[in-house]
Amino acid sequence: MKEKELKQMTIPAQRLMARCAGEEKRVGTRTVFVGNHPVSETEAYPAQRFCDNRIVSSKYTLWNFLPKNLFEQFRRIANFYFLIIFLVQVTVDTPTSPVTSGLPLFFVITVTAIKQGYEDWLRHRADNEVNKSTVYIIENAKRVRKESEKIKVGDVVEVQADETFPCDLILLSSGTSDGTCYVTTASLDGESNCKTHYAVHDTIALCTAESIDTLRATIECEQPQPDLYKFVGRINIYSNSLEAVARSLGPENLLLKGATLKNTKKIYGVAVYTGMETKMALNYQGKSQKRSAVEKSINAFLIVYLFILLTKAAVCTTLKYVWQSNPYNDEPWYNQKTQKERETLKVLKMFTDFLSFMVLFNFIIPVSMYVTVEMQKFLGSFFISWDKDFYDEEINEGALVNTSDLNEELGQVDYVFTDKTGTLTENSMEFIECSIDGCKYNGVTEEVDGLSQTDGPLTHFAKAVKDREELFLRALCLCHTVEMKTNDTVDGATESAEFTYVSSSPDEIALVKGAKKFGFTFLGTRNGHMRVENQRKEIEEYELLHTLHFDSVRRRMSVIVKTQIGEIYLFCKGADSAVFPRVPVDEIEPTKRHVEHSAMDGYRTLCVAFKKITPDDYEKINRQLVEVKLALQDREEKMEKVFDDIETNMNLIGATAVEDKLQDQAAETIDALHAAGLKVWVLTGDKMETAKSTCYACRLFQTGTELLELTTKSIEECERKEDRLHELLIEYRKKLLREFPKSTIRSHKKAWTDQEYGLIIDGSTLSLILNSSQDSSSNNYKSIFLQICMKCTAVLCCRMAPLQKAQIVRMVKNLKGSPITLSIGDGANDVSMILESHVGIGIKGKEGRQAARNSDYSVPKFKHLKKLLLAHGHLYYVRIAHLVQYFFYKNLCFILPQFLYQFFCGFSQQPLYDAAYLTMYNICFTSLPILAYSLLEQHINIDTLTSEPRLYMNISGNAMLQLGPFLYWTFLAAFEGTVFFFGTYFLFQTSSLEDNGKVYGNWTFGTIVFTVLVFTVTLKLALDTRFWTWINHFVIWGSLAFYVFFSFFWGGIIWPFLKQQRMYFVFAQMLSSVSTWLAIVFLIFISLFPEILLIVLKNVRRRSARNPNLELPMLLSYKHIDSGYS
C-alpha cells in the first residue's frame, strides 16, 4: 500500500553504500541492527551504546529524600526563620520556652514531608508499573517474556491488540495481510481517532516468531528528537546474496511509546528509541513545584516584618544598656548580680540580650499563618470539586483539583493559552456543503440519487455537468488517508453495522461521508487498490501508486491513482491559497466566491483539483519519488521540492465546506475572558487554515481583525528566510506602534482602537525566531516578536510541537512584569505547556486523560473556565489576600504593646502577656474566625462575578497584596496597638480601680490589653465580613466566648504543674471593676472607629457612583479601575 510506490526496488550493497556515502557517518544518525543480529560477519559497524528502557519521573530516592526534602523546605523564609528562633531558644536563656517555636515547626515540616513523600511514592509506583510490565521479545525464534525496562535498542518486540507500545518501534509486520495496523494516540497527542501505520513491503510476510528471526537488516535513522510528527530513516534488508533492499521510513512506519494497538491482532516491531529517549519522554517535562504570587508576597512581607523585628530588638537592646548606664538601674539592691554575670563579656551579654528580645518579639511572624494558609487552600479546593455547574452528564464527572496550592492564582491570570482540537472544538466534523464548477450544493442529508436529484433534501443553485459531479465525488473518495474497518468498533463514527471509517483526521472522514451521502461510497483499500461504489452501485477499483502527504508548507495533499483502464490521475485537495496558484486563472473565480462565503460562516474549506498524467510523465515522477524517499539527509526539503513540481498544471473541480463544531459556549467564554482583561492565545498543532477558521468561529478573531502573518508561506518568498523574517517583524512593529504608541501589558485593552490586530505564527517561523543566529542583525527577533504580540488582541500559533507550546508559554512568563499564565488543553501534546504555565488546566474529554492527570485542575469542558476564573479565582484570591494581610495585622497588634511595655519595665525582657495567652492567641483565640472567612466569604455574589467579567480586573496584578494595602494594614495595626497600650496605661494612672482600694498589678495590665486586643481584631474581621453564615457567627462569637471562658478557667484554678500562679483570679478580679468594663468597651470603639468611618464614607461614595444598581461591597484594599464599577 504505502510502500507500493517503491516498486520493490532492489539495490546491490556496493551501490547502496556508494550512493549514501557520508550519510552513515554524519552526526545525528544511529544504526540499529534488527534483532541485534549482525548482517554479516565481514562487515564492521561502529558499536553504539543506547540507554535502557526505564522511565523515571520520580523526584526523590530512599537515600536522598530526607536531606533533599529538608533543604527544599528550609528554603522557605518562614521555616528557616523559625529554625533559627528555635536554636536561639535552645542555646540562650530566653523569656519563652523552646517548645513554643520548635513544636509548631516540627509539625509543619513533618506534615509537608509526609505529603511530598507520598506524592513521590505514587510517582515511583507509576514508574514501576510501566518499567515492570510484561513484554515479549523475539530471541532465537522464540517468544521470550521480559520486563519492559529490559528492552534494548534493536530488540524485536511483539505487541498484542489493545496493548500499549513499550518503546518507539519500527513496524515490521502485523496480523493483517497488507501489513497495516491501527493505533490510537489518545494518551499521547490527545487524538481519539485511529491512525493507520504501515510496514515496509519486504517484511509484511514475516508474521511469526520463526520468520521474523530470520530477518537480517539494519535501520539507519535520526537521533532522538521530540517532534512527534517527524521521523526520517531507512531500512536496509539483506538477503543471503548480501544484496540490500533499501526502503524509506517515515512517521507512518513509527509506532510511538504510549500509543495503543487497536483492531489488529498483533504486530512485530523493532525498538529504535527506548526509555528516556522515546519521543514521549522527550516531550515530558518534570513537574516542577509551582509557587503562587501570594506565596511570593508572603515572603516579601516576612522580610519586612523580620526587619521590624530586628529593629525592635536592636532598639530595646540599645536602650537597655542606656538605662543600665546608671549603676542603680544596672544593679539595684534587691537584684544583685552573681560573680559569673559580672565576669561575662559585655559584648557577649549584649548579643544574648539581642537574641532574647528577638525571641520575645518573634510572635510578630507566626508559624500558624502557614498552617492556616495550607488548611485554607486544602479545604477551599473542595468548593471547586463540589460545584454542580462543573458537572458534565456526558462523562458523568465534575471538576477535579490535583493541587490546592494555586487556588488564588486562578484570580490573577493575565494570559490564557489554549489548545484547539478537543478544547475549543468537539473534534466532531460534519460535511455541510460543496461547490462544483461554481455550482453550490448543500442540504443533502440522505443518499438518494446523488447530485443530480432536483427535489427532496438536496438544494442547489445551479447544476454542474454530470461528469464533473462524478469526478469531484471520486476525488473525495480517493484523495485521503481514510481506512475502513469491517465489523469492528473503533473510536470514530459508525457508518452502518457493517463498516467504520477510521483516520487520523476527522475532517477526512467527514469528506468521505459527504461523498457517501451523494452516492459515492469508499469501500476501503485492498492489496494496494482503493475500491469505490458509484451511484449506479458499481464497484470501481483504483491502484494507489503514491500518496503525497499533507504538510504545513504545501498545505495540501495528493494521491496518484491508476484506473482499471490504465489511465493515471492525480487528485489534490488543500487550502485555497495552496491550490488556486496551481490551476488556470479562469477556473478560480466561481469557486473562490463560495470558498470565501463558507469561510465567513466559520466552515473549514478545502479546494479539490486534478490532472491526468501520461505514462512517460509518471515514470519520471515515480523515479523522483523513490529517490527522495530513500534520502536520510534533507529528506523533507527534497520531497517538498518534488511534490511541488508534481502538483502543477492542475484543473480545479470544486471546494468543500466542513464544520468542526465548537464546544458549547466556547465563543461566549472567550468573549468573557477578553472582557476580563485576559489575552487569549491559541496554540495548536493543526494547520493554519483550520485553526484560523476556528478562531473566527469562537470569536478570538473578529471579522474586522487585521491579521499579521509570520508563517512559512510569508517568509519563503525570499531566498534568505531570516532576512525576510526580519523585514516582516520590523514592518509589523512599526504598524502597531503607530496604532498603540503607549499601550502596556496591563492597559492594552483601553488602548484598542477601531482597528484590531491578530497575529498568526507557525512552528517553523517560531523556531527561526527563537534560534536566530547571534552574529546577525536578527538577534533581537525575540524582543521584536514579543512587542508585536503585546500589541495584538489575539495570537494564533499553529503547527506547534508540544515543546514549542511550552517555549511560547515560557517566553511570555519571562516578560517584564512577570504576567501570570494559564494553559488549558486536553491531550498529551498539551502536557508540556500545562506544566510550564503558572496554572495548568486539563480538559476531561474524549481524548485521553494525560493532560488531566498532569494538570493542576481539570474540568470537563472549556466553558467551565469562565466560572473557574471569574468566580472561584476571584473569590479565592480575595479570601487568601485578606487572610495574609489580617494575620500580619493581628500579630503586629499583638506584639506592639509588648514592645512599648519594655519602655516601662527597664527593658528587662519582662513579658506583657501570660505564657498561656502567648501560646493560645494564634492557635485558639483568633484562628478559626479568619479560617472561616477565608473559606466562605463572598464579598460579591457569584452570579455578579460571572455576569460582569470586568470585575476580574479589579484584583489583577496582585492588587490586594501590593505596597499600598500592606502599608494600610500595617499603619492600622500600629494605631490600634498604640491605642491598646496607652489607653490601658492612662487607665492605670489611677492605680486603685476597685472600691476596696486594691491595687492592680502588671498581669492585670497585660490582661486588659490582651482582652481589648482579642475583641478588636475579631470584631475587625466581623466588619470585613460581607457574607454571613451560621458558621461565621459561630466561630466569631464562639471565639470571643471561648476566650472569656478560658480566662476564667485558667485563672480560677491553682495548677500544680506551674511554678508560678501569676494569673490566679486575675481575670475575674479585673472584670469586677466597672471602670475596667467601660475602658475595654471604649478602647475597642476607639480602635475600630477609623475603620467604621472609612466604610461609611466608601458606601456613601459607592451609592453616589454612576452605577447605583450594582451593589458591590467594598474592601479597603480593593483596587479600583476606570471601569464603572467603583
PDB file of N, CA, C and O in Angstrom, residues 411 672 675-677 870 874 878 939-956 1110-1112 1114 1118-1121 1123-1126:
ATOM      1  N   GLY A 411      -7.239  33.691  40.197  1.00  0.00           N
ATOM      2  CA  GLY A 411      -7.752  35.058  40.169  1.00  0.00           C
ATOM      3  C   GLY A 411      -6.750  36.082  39.688  1.00  0.00           C
ATOM      4  O   GLY A 411      -7.022  37.283  39.735  1.00  0.00           O
ATOM      5  N   ALA A 672     -15.943  36.492  27.374  1.00  0.00           N
ATOM      6  CA  ALA A 672     -15.869  36.844  28.798  1.00  0.00           C
ATOM      7  C   ALA A 672     -14.423  37.020  29.246  1.00  0.00           C
ATOM      8  O   ALA A 672     -14.104  37.945  30.013  1.00  0.00           O
ATOM      9  N   ALA A 675     -13.235  40.310  27.997  1.00  0.00           N
ATOM     10  CA  ALA A 675     -13.832  41.389  28.784  1.00  0.00           C
ATOM     11  C   ALA A 675     -13.182  41.496  30.158  1.00  0.00           C
ATOM     12  O   ALA A 675     -13.159  42.586  30.756  1.00  0.00           O
ATOM     13  N   ALA A 676     -12.661  40.387  30.660  1.00  0.00           N
ATOM     14  CA  ALA A 676     -11.996  40.392  31.967  1.00  0.00           C
ATOM     15  C   ALA A 676     -10.559  40.888  31.880  1.00  0.00           C
ATOM     16  O   ALA A 676      -9.853  40.912  32.894  1.00  0.00           O
ATOM     17  N   GLY A 677     -10.115  41.260  30.672  1.00  0.00           N
ATOM     18  CA  GLY A 677      -8.769  41.790  30.518  1.00  0.00           C
ATOM     19  C   GLY A 677      -7.722  40.747  30.240  1.00  0.00           C
ATOM     20  O   GLY A 677      -6.523  41.048  30.270  1.00  0.00           O
ATOM     21  N   LEU A 870     -13.412  33.610  36.775  1.00  0.00           N
ATOM     22  CA  LEU A 870     -14.111  34.843  37.136  1.00  0.00           C
ATOM     23  C   LEU A 870     -14.782  34.767  38.494  1.00  0.00           C
ATOM     24  O   LEU A 870     -14.916  35.796  39.182  1.00  0.00           O
ATOM     25  N   HIS A 874     -11.521  34.654  41.510  1.00  0.00           N
ATOM     26  CA  HIS A 874     -11.681  35.967  42.138  1.00  0.00           C
ATOM     27  C   HIS A 874     -11.857  35.825  43.650  1.00  0.00           C
ATOM     28  O   HIS A 874     -11.176  36.491  44.444  1.00  0.00           O
ATOM     29  N   VAL A 878      -9.271  36.987  46.787  1.00  0.00           N
ATOM     30  CA  VAL A 878      -9.685  37.965  47.791  1.00  0.00           C
ATOM     31  C   VAL A 878      -9.611  37.356  49.182  1.00  0.00           C
ATOM     32  O   VAL A 878      -9.141  37.991  50.140  1.00  0.00           O
ATOM     33  N   HIS A 939     -17.623  38.527  48.954  1.00  0.00           N
ATOM     34  CA  HIS A 939     -17.859  39.973  49.021  1.00  0.00           C
ATOM     35  C   HIS A 939     -18.682  40.451  47.844  1.00  0.00           C
ATOM     36  O   HIS A 939     -19.279  41.526  47.877  1.00  0.00           O
ATOM     37  N   ILE A 940     -18.703  39.671  46.756  1.00  0.00           N
ATOM     38  CA  ILE A 940     -19.559  39.924  45.597  1.00  0.00           C
ATOM     39  C   ILE A 940     -20.229  38.602  45.230  1.00  0.00           C
ATOM     40  O   ILE A 940     -19.601  37.547  45.255  1.00  0.00           O
ATOM     41  N   ASN A 941     -21.495  38.671  44.896  1.00  0.00           N
ATOM     42  CA  ASN A 941     -22.250  37.476  44.541  1.00  0.00           C
ATOM     43  C   ASN A 941     -21.620  36.762  43.347  1.00  0.00           C
ATOM     44  O   ASN A 941     -21.145  37.402  42.408  1.00  0.00           O
ATOM     45  N   ILE A 942     -21.643  35.431  43.363  1.00  0.00           N
ATOM     46  CA  ILE A 942     -21.031  34.648  42.287  1.00  0.00           C
ATOM     47  C   ILE A 942     -21.680  34.950  40.938  1.00  0.00           C
ATOM     48  O   ILE A 942     -20.993  35.062  39.907  1.00  0.00           O
ATOM     49  N   ASP A 943     -22.989  35.092  40.899  1.00  0.00           N
ATOM     50  CA  ASP A 943     -23.665  35.413  39.641  1.00  0.00           C
ATOM     51  C   ASP A 943     -23.199  36.748  39.088  1.00  0.00           C
ATOM     52  O   ASP A 943     -23.057  36.917  37.869  1.00  0.00           O
ATOM     53  N   THR A 944     -22.968  37.712  39.977  1.00  0.00           N
ATOM     54  CA  THR A 944     -22.482  39.019  39.538  1.00  0.00           C
ATOM     55  C   THR A 944     -21.067  38.912  38.978  1.00  0.00           C
ATOM     56  O   THR A 944     -20.738  39.535  37.964  1.00  0.00           O
ATOM     57  N   LEU A 945     -20.242  38.111  39.619  1.00  0.00           N
ATOM     58  CA  LEU A 945     -18.864  37.950  39.149  1.00  0.00           C
ATOM     59  C   LEU A 945     -18.818  37.341  37.750  1.00  0.00           C
ATOM     60  O   LEU A 945     -17.988  37.730  36.926  1.00  0.00           O
ATOM     61  N   THR A 946     -19.686  36.371  37.466  1.00  0.00           N
ATOM     62  CA  THR A 946     -19.678  35.733  36.145  1.00  0.00           C
ATOM     63  C   THR A 946     -20.345  36.594  35.087  1.00  0.00           C
ATOM     64  O   THR A 946     -19.972  36.554  33.920  1.00  0.00           O
ATOM     65  N   SER A 947     -21.332  37.388  35.478  1.00  0.00           N
ATOM     66  CA  SER A 947     -22.034  38.234  34.502  1.00  0.00           C
ATOM     67  C   SER A 947     -21.313  39.556  34.246  1.00  0.00           C
ATOM     68  O   SER A 947     -21.591  40.225  33.255  1.00  0.00           O
ATOM     69  N   GLU A 948     -20.418  39.962  35.139  1.00  0.00           N
ATOM     70  CA  GLU A 948     -19.649  41.199  34.971  1.00  0.00           C
ATOM     71  C   GLU A 948     -18.160  40.861  34.943  1.00  0.00           C
ATOM     72  O   GLU A 948     -17.440  41.043  35.933  1.00  0.00           O
ATOM     73  N   PRO A 949     -17.653  40.367  33.804  1.00  0.00           N
ATOM     74  CA  PRO A 949     -16.256  39.895  33.763  1.00  0.00           C
ATOM     75  C   PRO A 949     -15.236  40.974  34.107  1.00  0.00           C
ATOM     76  O   PRO A 949     -14.160  40.665  34.615  1.00  0.00           O
ATOM     77  N   ARG A 950     -15.571  42.251  33.872  1.00  0.00           N
ATOM     78  CA  ARG A 950     -14.568  43.303  34.101  1.00  0.00           C
ATOM     79  C   ARG A 950     -14.222  43.452  35.579  1.00  0.00           C
ATOM     80  O   ARG A 950     -13.211  44.062  35.917  1.00  0.00           O
ATOM     81  N   LEU A 951     -15.042  42.902  36.453  1.00  0.00           N
ATOM     82  CA  LEU A 951     -14.699  42.931  37.872  1.00  0.00           C
ATOM     83  C   LEU A 951     -13.400  42.174  38.142  1.00  0.00           C
ATOM     84  O   LEU A 951     -12.718  42.436  39.143  1.00  0.00           O
ATOM     85  N   TYR A 952     -13.071  41.238  37.246  1.00  0.00           N
ATOM     86  CA  TYR A 952     -11.843  40.453  37.416  1.00  0.00           C
ATOM     87  C   TYR A 952     -10.610  41.350  37.392  1.00  0.00           C
ATOM     88  O   TYR A 952      -9.605  41.066  38.044  1.00  0.00           O
ATOM     89  N   MET A 953     -10.703  42.462  36.634  1.00  0.00           N
ATOM     90  CA  MET A 953      -9.546  43.351  36.525  1.00  0.00           C
ATOM     91  C   MET A 953      -9.283  44.104  37.825  1.00  0.00           C
ATOM     92  O   MET A 953      -8.187  44.622  38.026  1.00  0.00           O
ATOM     93  N   ASN A 954     -10.287  44.170  38.708  1.00  0.00           N
ATOM     94  CA  ASN A 954     -10.086  44.893  39.965  1.00  0.00           C
ATOM     95  C   ASN A 954      -9.029  44.246  40.853  1.00  0.00           C
ATOM     96  O   ASN A 954      -8.448  44.912  41.714  1.00  0.00           O
ATOM     97  N   ILE A 955      -8.809  42.958  40.689  1.00  0.00           N
ATOM     98  CA  ILE A 955      -7.834  42.269  41.543  1.00  0.00           C
ATOM     99  C   ILE A 955      -6.598  41.843  40.769  1.00  0.00           C
ATOM    100  O   ILE A 955      -5.730  41.161  41.310  1.00  0.00           O
ATOM    101  N   SER A 956      -6.514  42.225  39.490  1.00  0.00           N
ATOM    102  CA  SER A 956      -5.366  41.803  38.686  1.00  0.00           C
ATOM    103  C   SER A 956      -4.092  42.446  39.203  1.00  0.00           C
ATOM    104  O   SER A 956      -4.103  43.466  39.894  1.00  0.00           O
ATOM    105  N   LEU A1110     -25.556  48.484  40.823  1.00  0.00           N
ATOM    106  CA  LEU A1110     -24.618  47.394  41.061  1.00  0.00           C
ATOM    107  C   LEU A1110     -24.075  47.515  42.471  1.00  0.00           C
ATOM    108  O   LEU A1110     -23.217  48.313  42.766  1.00  0.00           O
ATOM    109  N   GLU A1111     -24.650  46.748  43.372  1.00  0.00           N
ATOM    110  CA  GLU A1111     -24.290  46.829  44.792  1.00  0.00           C
ATOM    111  C   GLU A1111     -23.078  45.938  45.053  1.00  0.00           C
ATOM    112  O   GLU A1111     -23.202  44.730  45.184  1.00  0.00           O
ATOM    113  N   LEU A1112     -21.910  46.550  45.082  1.00  0.00           N
ATOM    114  CA  LEU A1112     -20.692  45.797  45.333  1.00  0.00           C
ATOM    115  C   LEU A1112     -20.105  46.206  46.672  1.00  0.00           C
ATOM    116  O   LEU A1112     -19.673  47.346  46.838  1.00  0.00           O
ATOM    117  N   MET A1114     -17.487  46.962  49.424  1.00  0.00           N
ATOM    118  CA  MET A1114     -16.138  47.442  49.208  1.00  0.00           C
ATOM    119  C   MET A1114     -15.161  46.865  50.224  1.00  0.00           C
ATOM    120  O   MET A1114     -15.476  46.739  51.406  1.00  0.00           O
ATOM    121  N   TYR A1118      -9.199  46.930  48.046  1.00  0.00           N
ATOM    122  CA  TYR A1118      -9.642  46.548  46.711  1.00  0.00           C
ATOM    123  C   TYR A1118      -9.142  47.572  45.708  1.00  0.00           C
ATOM    124  O   TYR A1118      -9.180  48.779  45.957  1.00  0.00           O
ATOM    125  N   LYS A1119      -8.670  47.106  44.556  1.00  0.00           N
ATOM    126  CA  LYS A1119      -8.189  48.029  43.540  1.00  0.00           C
ATOM    127  C   LYS A1119      -9.354  48.470  42.677  1.00  0.00           C
ATOM    128  O   LYS A1119     -10.171  47.674  42.261  1.00  0.00           O
ATOM    129  N   HIS A1120      -9.392  49.731  42.352  1.00  0.00           N
ATOM    130  CA  HIS A1120     -10.471  50.257  41.522  1.00  0.00           C
ATOM    131  C   HIS A1120      -9.885  50.807  40.232  1.00  0.00           C
ATOM    132  O   HIS A1120      -8.884  51.522  40.241  1.00  0.00           O
ATOM    133  N   ILE A1121     -10.518  50.447  39.143  1.00  0.00           N
ATOM    134  CA  ILE A1121     -10.062  50.949  37.859  1.00  0.00           C
ATOM    135  C   ILE A1121     -11.203  51.713  37.215  1.00  0.00           C
ATOM    136  O   ILE A1121     -12.336  51.694  37.678  1.00  0.00           O
ATOM    137  N   SER A1123     -13.573  51.460  35.294  1.00  0.00           N
ATOM    138  CA  SER A1123     -14.408  50.500  34.573  1.00  0.00           C
ATOM    139  C   SER A1123     -15.892  50.687  34.867  1.00  0.00           C
ATOM    140  O   SER A1123     -16.715  49.957  34.366  1.00  0.00           O
ATOM    141  N   GLY A1124     -16.187  51.660  35.666  1.00  0.00           N
ATOM    142  CA  GLY A1124     -17.571  51.867  36.012  1.00  0.00           C
ATOM    143  C   GLY A1124     -18.002  51.122  37.234  1.00  0.00           C
ATOM    144  O   GLY A1124     -19.131  51.263  37.680  1.00  0.00           O
ATOM    145  N   TYR A1125     -17.145  50.326  37.803  1.00  0.00           N
ATOM    146  CA  TYR A1125     -17.515  49.563  38.993  1.00  0.00           C
ATOM    147  C   TYR A1125     -16.674  50.067  40.159  1.00  0.00           C
ATOM    148  O   TYR A1125     -15.753  49.431  40.611  1.00  0.00           O
ATOM    149  N   SER A1126     -16.922  51.230  40.606  1.00  0.00           N
ATOM    150  CA  SER A1126     -16.110  51.818  41.667  1.00  0.00           C
ATOM    151  C   SER A1126     -16.955  52.077  42.889  1.00  0.00           C
ATOM    152  O   SER A1126     -18.135  51.811  42.903  1.00  0.00           O
TER     153      SER A1126
END
